[in-house]
Amino acid sequence: MASGSARYIRYILFACFATAALYFLTSSSIPTSSIPGTGVGWGTSSDGKSAASVPPPASTPVPVDLKLQTGTTPNTETGLPPAIISGERMNATFVTLARNSDIWEIAKSIRQVEDRFNRKFNYDWVFLNDKPFDDEFKNLTTALVSGKTHYGVIPTEHWSFPEFIDQEKAKKVREDMAQRKIIYGDSISYRHMCRYESGFFFRHPLMLQYEWYWRVEPSIELYCDINYDTFKYMRDNKKKYSFVLSLYEYVETIPTLWDSVKNFTKKYPEHIAEGNSMAFLSDDAGETYNHCHFWSNFEIGNLNWLRSKAYLDYFESLDHDGGFFYERWGDAPVHSIAAALTLKKEEIHFFNDIAYYHVPFTHCPTGEQTRLDLKCHCNPSDNFDWKGYSCTSRYFELNGLTKPAGYEKEQ
């Protein structure tokens, strides 16, 4: 009897042990939890591998996106989203003159323009170069721009010395300017650039399909959101040229420019608009030039104006006087003088709400509420508009405009 009871107890103990062993064996096959996106789990072994990972069947390939989820953030879908703001689009484009070596500087500019404006509208972008763009430049800029991109080579005749230029004389000028340490005074390419921007970019075959342009240069910044279509604003309000910064030109670079302008006005009086902005350029009714100009590295304008007989006659007249090479005329005063003389003053617009930087000057909108509403990140103390070397006050006075509240603090 005692032996039977002992066997019965042993059977019970064996059954309990077997049940416990079965429980631990089956519970160890449950997958351990892991921290999403890190590959590090609460039950991870010392070599970083999950102690109980279950691979998919051999016949089922692992999607690329699934593979990337271990140790990295999953990629988002490729491609760009549709424009945020619907509605009518103008026949417009951004235009940039750049070289292949400018790739990373122009990439910064594109991101600024896309993030603050163009992701909402998807306008095209034209890139021009005196040499063919390489694949790296085209691939990167195409990926960054939300609209269509176009790449053009500048014709040699538009990026070289014209036949009427005495190159020996031009060389001596460059040498003299180098000795006097005039900025870009000894540069040939800078002179070709200024002449091209003054008289030819709007005639490039890629530009002929457009009516409006926005010029963008490498390494610029836009500090505020732009929530409306600037091209449409220009069209609806009958504007043909616009700016954000204005200043005085270096006198040493344009000693005879105003003489050439006066020769043009005498030869073509029919091109001078009534109600123009001569007072922006001159303090004595056109006898002398005060050197004010709109800074043309930013400009939104009408291409049909640049293609007009008035502008083309103006450019041809100045070009044949040789100042692009015998001096160092910049495209900024050339454009500015043309706009001030051949357009009505109401056709020139100041974009206070487009906050902009191009070394070394900043335009930061005057008015705290404006900056808050547009999510600006510029420092108003850096604003150049009301400082002594700016000509923007002249523009306000000429047009009878009231300066924004708070401008005194930025002088």
GROMACS .gro file of N, CA and C in nm, residues 183-184 190 193-194 198 215 217 241-254 257-258 261 277-283 288-299 305 314 318 328-341 348-350 356 358-361 384-385 387-396 398:
model
  246
  183ILE      N    1   3.621   9.651  -5.776
  183ILE     CA    2   3.563   9.517  -5.771
  183ILE      C    3   3.529   9.468  -5.912
  184TYR      N    4   3.574   9.347  -5.944
  184TYR     CA    5   3.559   9.284  -6.075
  184TYR      C    6   3.620   9.367  -6.188
  190TYR      N    7   3.305   8.868  -6.602
  190TYR     CA    8   3.203   8.952  -6.537
  190TYR      C    9   3.145   9.051  -6.637
  193MET      N   10   2.906   8.873  -6.858
  193MET     CA   11   2.783   8.846  -6.785
  193MET      C   12   2.693   8.969  -6.781
  194CYS      N   13   2.752   9.085  -6.747
  194CYS     CA   14   2.673   9.208  -6.737
  194CYS      C   15   2.612   9.246  -6.872
  198SER      N   16   2.213   9.234  -6.961
  198SER     CA   17   2.156   9.362  -7.005
  198SER      C   18   2.081   9.350  -7.137
  215ARG      N   19   1.430   8.650  -6.179
  215ARG     CA   20   1.573   8.619  -6.181
  215ARG      C   21   1.619   8.570  -6.043
  217GLU      N   22   1.974   8.411  -5.842
  217GLU     CA   23   2.117   8.387  -5.847
  217GLU      C   24   2.159   8.287  -5.739
  241TYR      N   25   0.812   9.593  -6.396
  241TYR     CA   26   0.945   9.572  -6.338
  241TYR      C   27   0.932   9.586  -6.187
  242SER      N   28   1.012   9.509  -6.113
  242SER     CA   29   1.003   9.514  -5.968
  242SER      C   30   1.139   9.493  -5.904
  243PHE      N   31   1.148   9.530  -5.775
  243PHE     CA   32   1.275   9.520  -5.703
  243PHE      C   33   1.247   9.501  -5.555
  244VAL      N   34   1.351   9.464  -5.480
  244VAL     CA   35   1.344   9.459  -5.334
  244VAL      C   36   1.456   9.540  -5.268
  245LEU      N   37   1.565   9.561  -5.340
  245LEU     CA   38   1.677   9.640  -5.288
  245LEU      C   39   1.719   9.745  -5.390
  246SER      N   40   1.760   9.860  -5.340
  246SER     CA   41   1.814   9.964  -5.429
  246SER      C   42   1.930  10.031  -5.358
  247LEU      N   43   2.025  10.081  -5.435
  247LEU     CA   44   2.144  10.142  -5.377
  247LEU      C   45   2.216  10.226  -5.481
  248TYR      N   46   2.324  10.289  -5.440
  248TYR     CA   47   2.405  10.371  -5.530
  248TYR      C   48   2.511  10.284  -5.596
  249GLU      N   49   2.534  10.305  -5.724
  249GLU     CA   50   2.635  10.229  -5.797
  249GLU      C   51   2.775  10.285  -5.769
  250TYR      N   52   2.875  10.198  -5.783
  250TYR     CA   53   3.014  10.241  -5.771
  250TYR      C   54   3.045  10.338  -5.885
  251VAL      N   55   3.080  10.460  -5.849
  251VAL     CA   56   3.101  10.565  -5.950
  251VAL      C   57   3.213  10.527  -6.047
  252GLU      N   58   3.317  10.461  -5.995
  252GLU     CA   59   3.433  10.429  -6.078
  252GLU      C   60   3.402  10.331  -6.191
  253THR      N   61   3.289  10.261  -6.181
  253THR     CA   62   3.258  10.160  -6.284
  253THR      C   63   3.174  10.216  -6.398
  254ILE      N   64   3.118  10.337  -6.380
  254ILE     CA   65   3.026  10.390  -6.483
  254ILE      C   66   3.050  10.539  -6.511
  257LEU      N   67   2.848  10.642  -6.828
  257LEU     CA   68   2.719  10.579  -6.857
  257LEU      C   69   2.610  10.683  -6.880
  258TRP      N   70   2.604  10.785  -6.796
  258TRP     CA   71   2.496  10.882  -6.811
  258TRP      C   72   2.509  10.963  -6.940
  261VAL      N   73   2.345  10.755  -7.187
  261VAL     CA   74   2.200  10.760  -7.170
  261VAL      C   75   2.142  10.887  -7.231
  277SER      N   76   1.021  10.784  -6.406
  277SER     CA   77   1.089  10.792  -6.276
  277SER      C   78   1.223  10.863  -6.285
  278MET      N   79   1.233  10.964  -6.370
  278MET     CA   80   1.358  11.037  -6.383
  278MET      C   81   1.405  11.090  -6.247
  279ALA      N   82   1.311  11.130  -6.163
  279ALA     CA   83   1.349  11.185  -6.032
  279ALA      C   84   1.416  11.081  -5.943
  280PHE      N   85   1.398  10.953  -5.973
  280PHE     CA   86   1.470  10.850  -5.898
  280PHE      C   87   1.617  10.848  -5.937
  281LEU      N   88   1.645  10.884  -6.062
  281LEU     CA   89   1.781  10.875  -6.117
  281LEU      C   90   1.860  11.004  -6.105
  282SER      N   91   1.791  11.118  -6.103
  282SER     CA   92   1.860  11.246  -6.114
  282SER      C   93   1.798  11.349  -6.022
  283ASP      N   94   1.883  11.435  -5.965
  283ASP     CA   95   1.837  11.542  -5.878
  283ASP      C   96   1.826  11.675  -5.950
  288THR      N   97   2.247  11.535  -6.456
  288THR     CA   98   2.347  11.442  -6.403
  288THR      C   99   2.277  11.322  -6.341
  289TYR      N  100   2.353  11.216  -6.320
  289TYR     CA  101   2.302  11.091  -6.264
  289TYR      C  102   2.344  11.082  -6.117
  290ASN      N  103   2.248  11.052  -6.030
  290ASN     CA  104   2.280  11.038  -5.887
  290ASN      C  105   2.329  10.899  -5.850
  291HIS      N  106   2.334  10.807  -5.947
  291HIS     CA  107   2.388  10.671  -5.933
  291HIS      C  108   2.295  10.573  -5.863
  292CYS      N  109   2.167  10.611  -5.841
  292CYS     CA  110   2.072  10.517  -5.784
  292CYS      C  111   2.032  10.411  -5.885
  293HIS      N  112   2.016  10.290  -5.836
  293HIS     CA  113   1.968  10.182  -5.923
  293HIS      C  114   1.901  10.073  -5.839
  294PHE      N  115   1.817   9.995  -5.906
  294PHE     CA  116   1.755   9.878  -5.845
  294PHE      C  117   1.854   9.763  -5.857
  295TRP      N  118   1.869   9.686  -5.749
  295TRP     CA  119   1.967   9.577  -5.749
  295TRP      C  120   1.910   9.459  -5.826
  296SER      N  121   1.966   9.433  -5.942
  296SER     CA  122   1.900   9.343  -6.038
  296SER      C  123   1.925   9.195  -6.015
  297ASN      N  124   2.002   9.156  -5.911
  297ASN     CA  125   2.013   9.011  -5.887
  297ASN      C  126   1.880   8.953  -5.840
  298PHE      N  127   1.791   9.039  -5.792
  298PHE     CA  128   1.649   9.003  -5.779
  298PHE      C  129   1.571   9.098  -5.869
  299GLU      N  130   1.492   9.040  -5.956
  299GLU     CA  131   1.395   9.120  -6.030
  299GLU      C  132   1.288   9.027  -6.086
  305TRP      N  133   0.839   9.372  -7.230
  305TRP     CA  134   0.900   9.505  -7.217
  305TRP      C  135   1.047   9.501  -7.261
  314TYR      N  136   1.750  10.118  -7.680
  314TYR     CA  137   1.830  10.164  -7.565
  314TYR      C  138   1.955  10.079  -7.548
  318LEU      N  139   2.360  10.194  -7.605
  318LEU     CA  140   2.461  10.184  -7.501
  318LEU      C  141   2.571  10.086  -7.539
  328ARG      N  142   3.309   9.940  -6.677
  328ARG     CA  143   3.262   9.814  -6.622
  328ARG      C  144   3.115   9.828  -6.586
  329TRP      N  145   3.038   9.865  -6.689
  329TRP     CA  146   2.896   9.888  -6.667
  329TRP      C  147   2.828   9.760  -6.618
  330GLY      N  148   2.749   9.773  -6.515
  330GLY     CA  149   2.674   9.659  -6.465
  330GLY      C  150   2.534   9.655  -6.522
  331ASP      N  151   2.475   9.537  -6.521
  331ASP     CA  152   2.338   9.525  -6.572
  331ASP      C  153   2.236   9.591  -6.481
  332ALA      N  154   2.271   9.609  -6.352
  332ALA     CA  155   2.176   9.672  -6.260
  332ALA      C  156   2.146   9.818  -6.298
  333PRO      N  157   2.245   9.904  -6.313
  333PRO     CA  158   2.211  10.040  -6.358
  333PRO      C  159   2.154  10.045  -6.498
  334VAL      N  160   2.197   9.954  -6.585
  334VAL     CA  161   2.143   9.952  -6.722
  334VAL      C  162   1.994   9.920  -6.719
  335HIS      N  163   1.955   9.815  -6.648
  335HIS     CA  164   1.813   9.781  -6.635
  335HIS      C  165   1.736   9.894  -6.566
  336SER      N  166   1.793   9.945  -6.458
  336SER     CA  167   1.722  10.044  -6.376
  336SER      C  168   1.694  10.172  -6.453
  337ILE      N  169   1.793  10.220  -6.525
  337ILE     CA  170   1.775  10.342  -6.602
  337ILE      C  171   1.670  10.321  -6.710
  338ALA      N  172   1.674  10.205  -6.775
  338ALA     CA  173   1.574  10.174  -6.878
  338ALA      C  174   1.434  10.173  -6.819
  339ALA      N  175   1.417  10.108  -6.704
  339ALA     CA  176   1.286  10.101  -6.641
  339ALA      C  177   1.239  10.240  -6.599
  340ALA      N  178   1.330  10.318  -6.543
  340ALA     CA  179   1.293  10.450  -6.493
  340ALA      C  180   1.254  10.546  -6.605
  341LEU      N  181   1.310  10.527  -6.724
  341LEU     CA  182   1.284  10.620  -6.835
  341LEU      C  183   1.177  10.573  -6.931
  348ILE      N  184   0.651  10.030  -6.200
  348ILE     CA  185   0.762   9.975  -6.123
  348ILE      C  186   0.713   9.947  -5.982
  349HIS      N  187   0.742   9.827  -5.930
  349HIS     CA  188   0.686   9.785  -5.802
  349HIS      C  189   0.795   9.746  -5.703
  350PHE      N  190   0.771   9.784  -5.577
  350PHE     CA  191   0.859   9.745  -5.466
  350PHE      C  192   0.791   9.634  -5.386
  356TYR      N  193   1.462   8.919  -4.868
  356TYR     CA  194   1.565   8.869  -4.960
  356TYR      C  195   1.704   8.904  -4.910
  358HIS      N  196   2.113   8.883  -5.061
  358HIS     CA  197   2.223   8.851  -5.153
  358HIS      C  198   2.342   8.927  -5.098
  359VAL      N  199   2.450   8.854  -5.072
  359VAL     CA  200   2.565   8.917  -5.007
  359VAL      C  201   2.600   9.051  -5.075
  360PRO      N  202   2.614   9.159  -5.000
  360PRO     CA  203   2.612   9.169  -4.854
  360PRO      C  204   2.485   9.235  -4.798
  361PHE      N  205   2.379   9.249  -4.880
  361PHE     CA  206   2.263   9.328  -4.838
  361PHE      C  207   2.139   9.242  -4.811
  384PHE      N  208   1.825   9.684  -4.508
  384PHE     CA  209   1.905   9.787  -4.574
  384PHE      C  210   1.820   9.905  -4.623
  385ASP      N  211   1.690   9.889  -4.632
  385ASP     CA  212   1.602   9.982  -4.703
  385ASP      C  213   1.617  10.128  -4.662
  387LYS      N  214   1.863  10.273  -4.474
  387LYS     CA  215   1.997  10.318  -4.440
  387LYS      C  216   2.047  10.418  -4.545
  388GLY      N  217   2.151  10.489  -4.512
  388GLY     CA  218   2.196  10.601  -4.594
  388GLY      C  219   2.236  10.567  -4.736
  389TYR      N  220   2.286  10.445  -4.759
  389TYR     CA  221   2.333  10.409  -4.892
  389TYR      C  222   2.223  10.346  -4.978
  390SER      N  223   2.103  10.336  -4.922
  390SER     CA  224   1.989  10.283  -4.997
  390SER      C  225   1.917  10.396  -5.071
  391CYS      N  226   1.856  10.361  -5.185
  391CYS     CA  227   1.778  10.457  -5.262
  391CYS      C  228   1.627  10.433  -5.249
  392THR      N  229   1.588  10.341  -5.162
  392THR     CA  230   1.446  10.307  -5.151
  392THR      C  231   1.362  10.424  -5.102
  393SER      N  232   1.417  10.508  -5.017
  393SER     CA  233   1.343  10.627  -4.972
  393SER      C  234   1.309  10.717  -5.090
  394ARG      N  235   1.398  10.727  -5.186
  394ARG     CA  236   1.371  10.806  -5.306
  394ARG      C  237   1.252  10.750  -5.382
  395TYR      N  238   1.246  10.619  -5.391
  395TYR     CA  239   1.133  10.556  -5.461
  395TYR      C  240   1.002  10.590  -5.391
  396PHE      N  241   1.000  10.584  -5.259
  396PHE     CA  242   0.879  10.617  -5.183
  396PHE      C  243   0.839  10.763  -5.205
  398LEU      N  244   0.918  10.964  -5.458
  398LEU     CA  245   0.877  10.984  -5.597
  398LEU      C  246   0.732  10.942  -5.619
   0.00000   0.00000   0.00000
